[in-house]
Amino acid sequence: MKIKILFITAFLTLGSIFSQTLQSPSEFLGYEIGSRFTRNYKVIDYFKYVSNTLSNVKLEKYGETNEHRPLYLSYISSEENINNLENIRVANLTQTGIIAGNSKNNKAIVWLSYNVHGNEASSTEAAMLTLYELVTKKKTWLENTVVIIDPSVNPDGRDRYVNWYNQVKSTPFNTNQDAKEHAEPWPSGRPNHYLFDLNRDWAWATQVESAQRIKMYNKWMPHVHVDFHEQYINNPYYFAPAAEPFHEIISDWQREFQTEIGKNHANYFDKEGWLYFTKESFDLLYPSYGDTYPTYMGAIGMTYEQAGHGMAGLGIQTDHGEVLTLKDRAIHHLTTGLSTVEIASKNAEKLNTEFRKFFKNDALEYKSYVLKNENEDKTNRLKALLDTHEIKYENTNNGSVKGYDYSTQTEGKMSVSSSDLVIHTNQPKGKMVKVLFEPKAKIVDSLTYDITAWSLPYAHGFKAIASKTKVSSAISKTTNKITNIVDKSAYAYLSKWNSLDDATFLGALLQADITPRFSEKPFSVGGKSYERGTLIILRNDNRNDNFDTNLIAIADKHQRELANVSTGFVSSGVDFGSYSVKPINQQKVAVLSGKGTSSLSFGEVWHFFETQLQYPITNVNSENFGSLDYSKYDVIIIPNGSYSKVLTKATLEKVKKWTRSGGTLIAIGNALNSFADKKEFSLKKKISGDKIKDTDLTPYADKERKGVANLITGSIFKSTLDNTHPLAFGYGKDYFSLKLGSTSYEYLKDGNNVAYFDKEAKNVSGYAGSKAVKNVPKSILFAEEKIGSGSIIYMVDNPLFRSFWQNGKLFVANAVFLLNSDKLK
């Protein structure tokens, strides 16, 4: 017995000595945390060091960024749990129904995500401190808890910020707000490589970081997820509970436990006299945040916001006269991170019990969402998104379905076939299905932090029915691979035009020096009918020996089905030699970037061309735009932004001259302000009916809420299309647009109003202020002003917004390839 006691004592002593030999982050790095910013590779080196030193820490690489920085997850628990990690993971998933079985998990799973915004850089410093504290001083919590740490969700953005700051900071650091080190340049370190906000990409997974992270998230389905952020320097610390509105599928337990977590944090902050606030600003509605997405997947999802942001640097004096340091910020994040693990560990059993309950979906109103498959490309794109989130889908059986009709916003009926898509809510992720597909999110408070409408049938352009009864269905069929056949006797090859995939195929043809044409009018040939925009690839335009084989190879790669015809003489419509069958030449495209430009909007354009359209684009600096040789480009895109110092009178005159010679200018969002109400252009702002304003006697406390009456912050409106115009080729007669602002413009008197809101227009889904919504009817959405041989395309709403509004992207491709592209410049 004495021998056993001596053995245990010796083991505990050795364990204590062992833990003491583990270097802290400061010891490992050679400087105190908070005295400088740590570059991403050094952060990863520390996590590798700890995992190589301790047996209760495991490090896993899960991906890579666009700039080839690695993405890692660290698993921290007891040694026993780490050795049994896969069994814990599987047992947890059986509770959701994702994996069949009756296993019950009794371990709390807590996922901590740091630095999703690269210039909110204190959190990654805190991640290293949190790891060290957990494995040295808080090991008892790990007996029933698995902690997953992502030390840097956005390492590209983080290093962009850290590298800049290290280059410009004073020694010692300067706390004066006027100092250069507190004025981060465009585009800032906040976004990723393509300048996307990764904290708004969880549901859409358009970015490589998001897609790789979601794959890992779905492998684990944690019970608690925290997203660590920073806000502006004069705000104290924010933590749960969140603000209203809460989405209606959030359970009472999720709301209550957020409050319990907040109270635990408050105990620690109160002892130190640190300021904090809760229940303000940060709501739980928009589904693509790092707090809402996990919440809709059954977790307790939370955002923690520390004062600082990219302005704070190593230290800054706030407007309240206090000096806020990086060390302070890291310690605050360390405190809430540890507090989260503590309360999760104390409530591990309850967390698992309530987690199991979340996946019971019998009470959901809509049992099935049915989407008409009129376009296989759109269907495949939606399927790919559902696959990313491991949401199941099937095909309907022949017949008809009744329910809420998305097209008319009334109860209706739709005929369905075995190729139409159905997504049921009686599946593990049924609540997320409801969130993503519901026609309208229930909004209990108009003061929200982001857009209030996102329904996928509208975003992807489907006719759809939401049914309150489960629709009969069968397992989806596998799509057959397209293999085209070379026909050297063909007069021409034809390819459809109604999806982004068709535009990507066109771009590949142009880059391979294959010249296609497109028809401005419908036609019939060989017993088949073809719509406007159909690509016609003539042998006469491509007289080389490898034409057929090259064309077929590109078509097969892009899975485009070609129809070969032996004549240019059509049964109806226009023959292939008609002036209405226009050649498409290679377009040289430029996009404005830099000061004045919304970095997010520029990033959306850049990402669209490089990763989706896969067509070359030149990024030009706004500061050089006035002296740019416009003749080198066929298309110039001006993203959303404020250009009073860029689009001067002289520059606008140059732009107009270039347009007159055949150029296509595409202006998006607020960029239209530079053209509106100027005598040189036809665009006119729509004046609100409230011309005379009475003295505002609104009480101070009510001003913010009253102000939202003038706002539209992301709601869906139905527009009418002139689909005989090339800008709208591939579309039907209407289009549902995500309206992002309250500014409206009159119909063009001299131009083509291609997409517009008629006099009956109203918001279909989401919040739109009572005053702002009055200005939408009889206004344009997309319009073309012809100037000489060229065009200015006005896009009031941004069809590339966050890259998730899939149904709008073809408008941009049409503007680039189908307008003025027949001119050799």
PDB file of N, CA and C in Angstrom, residues 440-519:
ATOM      1  N   LYS A 440     -40.057  34.089 -45.167  1.00  0.00           N
ATOM      2  CA  LYS A 440     -39.813  35.319 -44.415  1.00  0.00           C
ATOM      3  C   LYS A 440     -39.365  34.952 -43.007  1.00  0.00           C
ATOM      4  N   ALA A 441     -38.277  35.570 -42.579  1.00  0.00           N
ATOM      5  CA  ALA A 441     -37.860  35.400 -41.193  1.00  0.00           C
ATOM      6  C   ALA A 441     -38.737  36.281 -40.313  1.00  0.00           C
ATOM      7  N   LYS A 442     -39.170  35.739 -39.194  1.00  0.00           N
ATOM      8  CA  LYS A 442     -39.974  36.509 -38.257  1.00  0.00           C
ATOM      9  C   LYS A 442     -39.060  37.484 -37.527  1.00  0.00           C
ATOM     10  N   ILE A 443     -39.364  38.779 -37.641  1.00  0.00           N
ATOM     11  CA  ILE A 443     -38.512  39.815 -37.054  1.00  0.00           C
ATOM     12  C   ILE A 443     -39.291  40.530 -35.956  1.00  0.00           C
ATOM     13  N   VAL A 444     -38.816  40.389 -34.721  1.00  0.00           N
ATOM     14  CA  VAL A 444     -39.522  40.996 -33.593  1.00  0.00           C
ATOM     15  C   VAL A 444     -38.976  42.380 -33.268  1.00  0.00           C
ATOM     16  N   ASP A 445     -37.852  42.755 -33.882  1.00  0.00           N
ATOM     17  CA  ASP A 445     -37.270  44.071 -33.636  1.00  0.00           C
ATOM     18  C   ASP A 445     -36.605  44.538 -34.925  1.00  0.00           C
ATOM     19  N   SER A 446     -36.923  45.764 -35.351  1.00  0.00           N
ATOM     20  CA  SER A 446     -36.401  46.287 -36.611  1.00  0.00           C
ATOM     21  C   SER A 446     -34.954  46.762 -36.504  1.00  0.00           C
ATOM     22  N   LEU A 447     -34.444  46.922 -35.278  1.00  0.00           N
ATOM     23  CA  LEU A 447     -33.054  47.336 -35.099  1.00  0.00           C
ATOM     24  C   LEU A 447     -32.165  46.099 -35.159  1.00  0.00           C
ATOM     25  N   THR A 448     -31.685  45.796 -36.356  1.00  0.00           N
ATOM     26  CA  THR A 448     -30.850  44.613 -36.551  1.00  0.00           C
ATOM     27  C   THR A 448     -29.468  45.025 -37.040  1.00  0.00           C
ATOM     28  N   TYR A 449     -28.533  44.068 -36.922  1.00  0.00           N
ATOM     29  CA  TYR A 449     -27.134  44.344 -37.206  1.00  0.00           C
ATOM     30  C   TYR A 449     -26.761  44.054 -38.651  1.00  0.00           C
ATOM     31  N   ASP A 450     -27.654  43.405 -39.402  1.00  0.00           N
ATOM     32  CA  ASP A 450     -27.299  43.004 -40.762  1.00  0.00           C
ATOM     33  C   ASP A 450     -28.557  42.852 -41.597  1.00  0.00           C
ATOM     34  N   ILE A 451     -28.417  42.217 -42.763  1.00  0.00           N
ATOM     35  CA  ILE A 451     -29.561  42.043 -43.652  1.00  0.00           C
ATOM     36  C   ILE A 451     -30.613  41.163 -42.985  1.00  0.00           C
ATOM     37  N   THR A 452     -31.843  41.311 -43.423  1.00  0.00           N
ATOM     38  CA  THR A 452     -32.955  40.598 -42.779  1.00  0.00           C
ATOM     39  C   THR A 452     -33.662  39.641 -43.736  1.00  0.00           C
ATOM     40  N   ALA A 453     -33.109  39.433 -44.922  1.00  0.00           N
ATOM     41  CA  ALA A 453     -33.698  38.499 -45.886  1.00  0.00           C
ATOM     42  C   ALA A 453     -32.578  37.803 -46.645  1.00  0.00           C
ATOM     43  N   TRP A 454     -32.755  36.495 -46.897  1.00  0.00           N
ATOM     44  CA  TRP A 454     -31.702  35.709 -47.547  1.00  0.00           C
ATOM     45  C   TRP A 454     -32.250  34.413 -48.144  1.00  0.00           C
ATOM     46  N   SER A 455     -33.546  34.234 -48.155  1.00  0.00           N
ATOM     47  CA  SER A 455     -34.161  32.956 -48.506  1.00  0.00           C
ATOM     48  C   SER A 455     -33.572  32.374 -49.794  1.00  0.00           C
ATOM     49  N   LEU A 456     -33.091  31.140 -49.723  1.00  0.00           N
ATOM     50  CA  LEU A 456     -32.359  30.539 -50.835  1.00  0.00           C
ATOM     51  C   LEU A 456     -33.159  30.400 -52.125  1.00  0.00           C
ATOM     52  N   PRO A 457     -34.455  30.100 -52.092  1.00  0.00           N
ATOM     53  CA  PRO A 457     -35.182  30.059 -53.370  1.00  0.00           C
ATOM     54  C   PRO A 457     -35.107  31.386 -54.136  1.00  0.00           C
ATOM     55  N   TYR A 458     -35.165  32.507 -53.426  1.00  0.00           N
ATOM     56  CA  TYR A 458     -35.010  33.805 -54.079  1.00  0.00           C
ATOM     57  C   TYR A 458     -33.561  34.027 -54.501  1.00  0.00           C
ATOM     58  N   ALA A 459     -32.622  33.717 -53.614  1.00  0.00           N
ATOM     59  CA  ALA A 459     -31.211  33.973 -53.883  1.00  0.00           C
ATOM     60  C   ALA A 459     -30.695  33.155 -55.062  1.00  0.00           C
ATOM     61  N   HIS A 460     -31.236  31.952 -55.243  1.00  0.00           N
ATOM     62  CA  HIS A 460     -30.770  31.080 -56.321  1.00  0.00           C
ATOM     63  C   HIS A 460     -31.690  31.092 -57.538  1.00  0.00           C
ATOM     64  N   GLY A 461     -32.806  31.795 -57.443  1.00  0.00           N
ATOM     65  CA  GLY A 461     -33.664  31.976 -58.614  1.00  0.00           C
ATOM     66  C   GLY A 461     -34.551  30.796 -58.945  1.00  0.00           C
ATOM     67  N   PHE A 462     -35.237  30.231 -57.947  1.00  0.00           N
ATOM     68  CA  PHE A 462     -36.115  29.084 -58.168  1.00  0.00           C
ATOM     69  C   PHE A 462     -37.582  29.460 -57.998  1.00  0.00           C
ATOM     70  N   LYS A 463     -38.437  28.831 -58.782  1.00  0.00           N
ATOM     71  CA  LYS A 463     -39.846  28.765 -58.437  1.00  0.00           C
ATOM     72  C   LYS A 463     -39.958  27.746 -57.318  1.00  0.00           C
ATOM     73  N   ALA A 464     -40.680  28.097 -56.275  1.00  0.00           N
ATOM     74  CA  ALA A 464     -40.668  27.225 -55.100  1.00  0.00           C
ATOM     75  C   ALA A 464     -41.986  27.275 -54.356  1.00  0.00           C
ATOM     76  N   ILE A 465     -42.236  26.198 -53.616  1.00  0.00           N
ATOM     77  CA  ILE A 465     -43.395  26.060 -52.746  1.00  0.00           C
ATOM     78  C   ILE A 465     -42.910  25.598 -51.375  1.00  0.00           C
ATOM     79  N   ALA A 466     -43.401  26.251 -50.322  1.00  0.00           N
ATOM     80  CA  ALA A 466     -43.168  25.786 -48.953  1.00  0.00           C
ATOM     81  C   ALA A 466     -44.430  25.073 -48.492  1.00  0.00           C
ATOM     82  N   SER A 467     -44.313  23.783 -48.207  1.00  0.00           N
ATOM     83  CA  SER A 467     -45.486  22.956 -47.903  1.00  0.00           C
ATOM     84  C   SER A 467     -45.563  22.617 -46.417  1.00  0.00           C
ATOM     85  N   LYS A 468     -46.768  22.703 -45.862  1.00  0.00           N
ATOM     86  CA  LYS A 468     -46.975  22.353 -44.462  1.00  0.00           C
ATOM     87  C   LYS A 468     -47.186  20.859 -44.257  1.00  0.00           C
ATOM     88  N   THR A 469     -47.235  20.127 -45.346  1.00  0.00           N
ATOM     89  CA  THR A 469     -47.271  18.662 -45.269  1.00  0.00           C
ATOM     90  C   THR A 469     -46.060  18.106 -45.996  1.00  0.00           C
ATOM     91  N   LYS A 470     -45.581  16.978 -45.537  1.00  0.00           N
ATOM     92  CA  LYS A 470     -44.391  16.396 -46.151  1.00  0.00           C
ATOM     93  C   LYS A 470     -44.714  15.930 -47.568  1.00  0.00           C
ATOM     94  N   VAL A 471     -43.888  16.338 -48.503  1.00  0.00           N
ATOM     95  CA  VAL A 471     -44.099  16.046 -49.919  1.00  0.00           C
ATOM     96  C   VAL A 471     -43.485  14.692 -50.252  1.00  0.00           C
ATOM     97  N   SER A 472     -44.204  13.927 -51.041  1.00  0.00           N
ATOM     98  CA  SER A 472     -43.714  12.612 -51.468  1.00  0.00           C
ATOM     99  C   SER A 472     -42.447  12.772 -52.302  1.00  0.00           C
ATOM    100  N   SER A 473     -41.439  11.932 -52.019  1.00  0.00           N
ATOM    101  CA  SER A 473     -40.152  12.107 -52.695  1.00  0.00           C
ATOM    102  C   SER A 473     -39.386  10.802 -52.765  1.00  0.00           C
ATOM    103  N   ALA A 474     -38.313  10.832 -53.518  1.00  0.00           N
ATOM    104  CA  ALA A 474     -37.421   9.684 -53.661  1.00  0.00           C
ATOM    105  C   ALA A 474     -35.990  10.191 -53.645  1.00  0.00           C
ATOM    106  N   ILE A 475     -35.050   9.301 -53.373  1.00  0.00           N
ATOM    107  CA  ILE A 475     -33.639   9.668 -53.306  1.00  0.00           C
ATOM    108  C   ILE A 475     -33.193  10.252 -54.641  1.00  0.00           C
ATOM    109  N   SER A 476     -32.403  11.316 -54.576  1.00  0.00           N
ATOM    110  CA  SER A 476     -31.966  12.012 -55.789  1.00  0.00           C
ATOM    111  C   SER A 476     -31.162  11.113 -56.709  1.00  0.00           C
ATOM    112  N   LYS A 477     -31.391  11.321 -57.985  1.00  0.00           N
ATOM    113  CA  LYS A 477     -30.669  10.550 -58.991  1.00  0.00           C
ATOM    114  C   LYS A 477     -29.312  11.199 -59.282  1.00  0.00           C
ATOM    115  N   THR A 478     -28.381  10.399 -59.711  1.00  0.00           N
ATOM    116  CA  THR A 478     -27.071  10.894 -60.114  1.00  0.00           C
ATOM    117  C   THR A 478     -27.160  11.488 -61.515  1.00  0.00           C
ATOM    118  N   THR A 479     -26.577  12.670 -61.697  1.00  0.00           N
ATOM    119  CA  THR A 479     -26.588  13.326 -63.007  1.00  0.00           C
ATOM    120  C   THR A 479     -25.567  12.663 -63.924  1.00  0.00           C
ATOM    121  N   ASN A 480     -25.984  12.375 -65.142  1.00  0.00           N
ATOM    122  CA  ASN A 480     -25.077  11.745 -66.102  1.00  0.00           C
ATOM    123  C   ASN A 480     -24.028  12.743 -66.593  1.00  0.00           C
ATOM    124  N   LYS A 481     -22.830  12.244 -66.808  1.00  0.00           N
ATOM    125  CA  LYS A 481     -21.750  13.079 -67.303  1.00  0.00           C
ATOM    126  C   LYS A 481     -21.962  13.357 -68.785  1.00  0.00           C
ATOM    127  N   ILE A 482     -21.718  14.618 -69.179  1.00  0.00           N
ATOM    128  CA  ILE A 482     -21.877  15.028 -70.583  1.00  0.00           C
ATOM    129  C   ILE A 482     -20.594  14.736 -71.350  1.00  0.00           C
ATOM    130  N   THR A 483     -20.739  14.035 -72.468  1.00  0.00           N
ATOM    131  CA  THR A 483     -19.611  13.783 -73.367  1.00  0.00           C
ATOM    132  C   THR A 483     -20.037  14.166 -74.778  1.00  0.00           C
ATOM    133  N   ASN A 484     -19.430  15.213 -75.309  1.00  0.00           N
ATOM    134  CA  ASN A 484     -19.772  15.687 -76.646  1.00  0.00           C
ATOM    135  C   ASN A 484     -18.963  14.942 -77.713  1.00  0.00           C
ATOM    136  N   ILE A 485     -19.444  14.992 -78.939  1.00  0.00           N
ATOM    137  CA  ILE A 485     -18.820  14.279 -80.061  1.00  0.00           C
ATOM    138  C   ILE A 485     -18.346  15.275 -81.107  1.00  0.00           C
ATOM    139  N   VAL A 486     -17.120  15.070 -81.585  1.00  0.00           N
ATOM    140  CA  VAL A 486     -16.582  15.904 -82.660  1.00  0.00           C
ATOM    141  C   VAL A 486     -17.360  15.645 -83.950  1.00  0.00           C
ATOM    142  N   ASP A 487     -17.755  16.724 -84.602  1.00  0.00           N
ATOM    143  CA  ASP A 487     -18.450  16.611 -85.891  1.00  0.00           C
ATOM    144  C   ASP A 487     -17.829  17.627 -86.853  1.00  0.00           C
ATOM    145  N   LYS A 488     -16.855  17.167 -87.628  1.00  0.00           N
ATOM    146  CA  LYS A 488     -16.124  18.077 -88.504  1.00  0.00           C
ATOM    147  C   LYS A 488     -16.946  18.535 -89.696  1.00  0.00           C
ATOM    148  N   SER A 489     -18.134  17.974 -89.838  1.00  0.00           N
ATOM    149  CA  SER A 489     -19.024  18.435 -90.906  1.00  0.00           C
ATOM    150  C   SER A 489     -20.017  19.475 -90.401  1.00  0.00           C
ATOM    151  N   ALA A 490     -19.974  19.772 -89.104  1.00  0.00           N
ATOM    152  CA  ALA A 490     -20.933  20.720 -88.520  1.00  0.00           C
ATOM    153  C   ALA A 490     -20.696  22.124 -89.053  1.00  0.00           C
ATOM    154  N   TYR A 491     -21.764  22.806 -89.385  1.00  0.00           N
ATOM    155  CA  TYR A 491     -21.689  24.213 -89.784  1.00  0.00           C
ATOM    156  C   TYR A 491     -21.435  25.083 -88.549  1.00  0.00           C
ATOM    157  N   ALA A 492     -22.056  24.660 -87.418  1.00  0.00           N
ATOM    158  CA  ALA A 492     -21.910  25.406 -86.162  1.00  0.00           C
ATOM    159  C   ALA A 492     -22.239  24.489 -84.987  1.00  0.00           C
ATOM    160  N   TYR A 493     -21.760  24.857 -83.823  1.00  0.00           N
ATOM    161  CA  TYR A 493     -22.141  24.219 -82.566  1.00  0.00           C
ATOM    162  C   TYR A 493     -22.925  25.244 -81.746  1.00  0.00           C
ATOM    163  N   LEU A 494     -23.965  24.781 -81.070  1.00  0.00           N
ATOM    164  CA  LEU A 494     -24.821  25.663 -80.279  1.00  0.00           C
ATOM    165  C   LEU A 494     -24.746  25.276 -78.797  1.00  0.00           C
ATOM    166  N   SER A 495     -24.801  26.289 -77.939  1.00  0.00           N
ATOM    167  CA  SER A 495     -24.798  26.043 -76.495  1.00  0.00           C
ATOM    168  C   SER A 495     -25.727  27.034 -75.811  1.00  0.00           C
ATOM    169  N   LYS A 496     -26.460  26.571 -74.825  1.00  0.00           N
ATOM    170  CA  LYS A 496     -27.461  27.408 -74.152  1.00  0.00           C
ATOM    171  C   LYS A 496     -26.803  28.549 -73.384  1.00  0.00           C
ATOM    172  N   TRP A 497     -27.648  29.514 -72.988  1.00  0.00           N
ATOM    173  CA  TRP A 497     -27.172  30.660 -72.215  1.00  0.00           C
ATOM    174  C   TRP A 497     -28.208  31.025 -71.166  1.00  0.00           C
ATOM    175  N   ASN A 498     -28.077  30.451 -69.981  1.00  0.00           N
ATOM    176  CA  ASN A 498     -28.995  30.832 -68.901  1.00  0.00           C
ATOM    177  C   ASN A 498     -28.409  30.625 -67.510  1.00  0.00           C
ATOM    178  N   SER A 499     -27.070  30.488 -67.409  1.00  0.00           N
ATOM    179  CA  SER A 499     -26.484  30.297 -66.081  1.00  0.00           C
ATOM    180  C   SER A 499     -25.055  30.819 -66.058  1.00  0.00           C
ATOM    181  N   LEU A 500     -24.543  30.982 -64.860  1.00  0.00           N
ATOM    182  CA  LEU A 500     -23.157  31.397 -64.698  1.00  0.00           C
ATOM    183  C   LEU A 500     -22.205  30.376 -65.295  1.00  0.00           C
ATOM    184  N   ASP A 501     -22.558  29.107 -65.240  1.00  0.00           N
ATOM    185  CA  ASP A 501     -21.716  28.063 -65.826  1.00  0.00           C
ATOM    186  C   ASP A 501     -21.546  28.282 -67.331  1.00  0.00           C
ATOM    187  N   ASP A 502     -22.589  28.773 -67.984  1.00  0.00           N
ATOM    188  CA  ASP A 502     -22.488  29.079 -69.416  1.00  0.00           C
ATOM    189  C   ASP A 502     -21.509  30.224 -69.652  1.00  0.00           C
ATOM    190  N   ALA A 503     -21.524  31.209 -68.738  1.00  0.00           N
ATOM    191  CA  ALA A 503     -20.612  32.341 -68.874  1.00  0.00           C
ATOM    192  C   ALA A 503     -19.165  31.912 -68.629  1.00  0.00           C
ATOM    193  N   THR A 504     -18.956  30.998 -67.692  1.00  0.00           N
ATOM    194  CA  THR A 504     -17.611  30.485 -67.436  1.00  0.00           C
ATOM    195  C   THR A 504     -17.095  29.725 -68.655  1.00  0.00           C
ATOM    196  N   PHE A 505     -17.975  28.963 -69.280  1.00  0.00           N
ATOM    197  CA  PHE A 505     -17.641  28.259 -70.527  1.00  0.00           C
ATOM    198  C   PHE A 505     -17.272  29.255 -71.625  1.00  0.00           C
ATOM    199  N   LEU A 506     -18.049  30.321 -71.757  1.00  0.00           N
ATOM    200  CA  LEU A 506     -17.756  31.354 -72.757  1.00  0.00           C
ATOM    201  C   LEU A 506     -16.382  31.968 -72.512  1.00  0.00           C
ATOM    202  N   GLY A 507     -16.094  32.278 -71.248  1.00  0.00           N
ATOM    203  CA  GLY A 507     -14.800  32.851 -70.927  1.00  0.00           C
ATOM    204  C   GLY A 507     -13.655  31.930 -71.307  1.00  0.00           C
ATOM    205  N   ALA A 508     -13.851  30.627 -71.103  1.00  0.00           N
ATOM    206  CA  ALA A 508     -12.816  29.659 -71.472  1.00  0.00           C
ATOM    207  C   ALA A 508     -12.619  29.612 -72.985  1.00  0.00           C
ATOM    208  N   LEU A 509     -13.711  29.705 -73.741  1.00  0.00           N
ATOM    209  CA  LEU A 509     -13.605  29.732 -75.206  1.00  0.00           C
ATOM    210  C   LEU A 509     -12.784  30.939 -75.667  1.00  0.00           C
ATOM    211  N   LEU A 510     -13.096  32.102 -75.121  1.00  0.00           N
ATOM    212  CA  LEU A 510     -12.399  33.316 -75.529  1.00  0.00           C
ATOM    213  C   LEU A 510     -10.909  33.229 -75.217  1.00  0.00           C
ATOM    214  N   GLN A 511     -10.579  32.666 -74.057  1.00  0.00           N
ATOM    215  CA  GLN A 511      -9.171  32.548 -73.681  1.00  0.00           C
ATOM    216  C   GLN A 511      -8.434  31.513 -74.533  1.00  0.00           C
ATOM    217  N   ALA A 512      -9.199  30.607 -75.148  1.00  0.00           N
ATOM    218  CA  ALA A 512      -8.607  29.617 -76.056  1.00  0.00           C
ATOM    219  C   ALA A 512      -8.630  30.106 -77.500  1.00  0.00           C
ATOM    220  N   ASP A 513      -8.935  31.391 -77.712  1.00  0.00           N
ATOM    221  CA  ASP A 513      -8.982  32.009 -79.047  1.00  0.00           C
ATOM    222  C   ASP A 513     -10.038  31.379 -79.949  1.00  0.00           C
ATOM    223  N   ILE A 514     -11.120  30.919 -79.337  1.00  0.00           N
ATOM    224  CA  ILE A 514     -12.293  30.459 -80.093  1.00  0.00           C
ATOM    225  C   ILE A 514     -13.320  31.592 -80.051  1.00  0.00           C
ATOM    226  N   THR A 515     -13.768  32.019 -81.209  1.00  0.00           N
ATOM    227  CA  THR A 515     -14.701  33.145 -81.290  1.00  0.00           C
ATOM    228  C   THR A 515     -16.135  32.635 -81.411  1.00  0.00           C
ATOM    229  N   PRO A 516     -16.956  32.865 -80.409  1.00  0.00           N
ATOM    230  CA  PRO A 516     -18.376  32.503 -80.507  1.00  0.00           C
ATOM    231  C   PRO A 516     -19.209  33.718 -80.941  1.00  0.00           C
ATOM    232  N   ARG A 517     -20.439  33.452 -81.257  1.00  0.00           N
ATOM    233  CA  ARG A 517     -21.423  34.514 -81.460  1.00  0.00           C
ATOM    234  C   ARG A 517     -22.600  34.246 -80.531  1.00  0.00           C
ATOM    235  N   PHE A 518     -23.489  35.227 -80.412  1.00  0.00           N
ATOM    236  CA  PHE A 518     -24.733  34.994 -79.667  1.00  0.00           C
ATOM    237  C   PHE A 518     -25.873  35.613 -80.451  1.00  0.00           C
ATOM    238  N   SER A 519     -27.035  35.027 -80.281  1.00  0.00           N
ATOM    239  CA  SER A 519     -28.209  35.499 -81.012  1.00  0.00           C
ATOM    240  C   SER A 519     -29.017  36.449 -80.145  1.00  0.00           C
TER     241      SER A 519
END
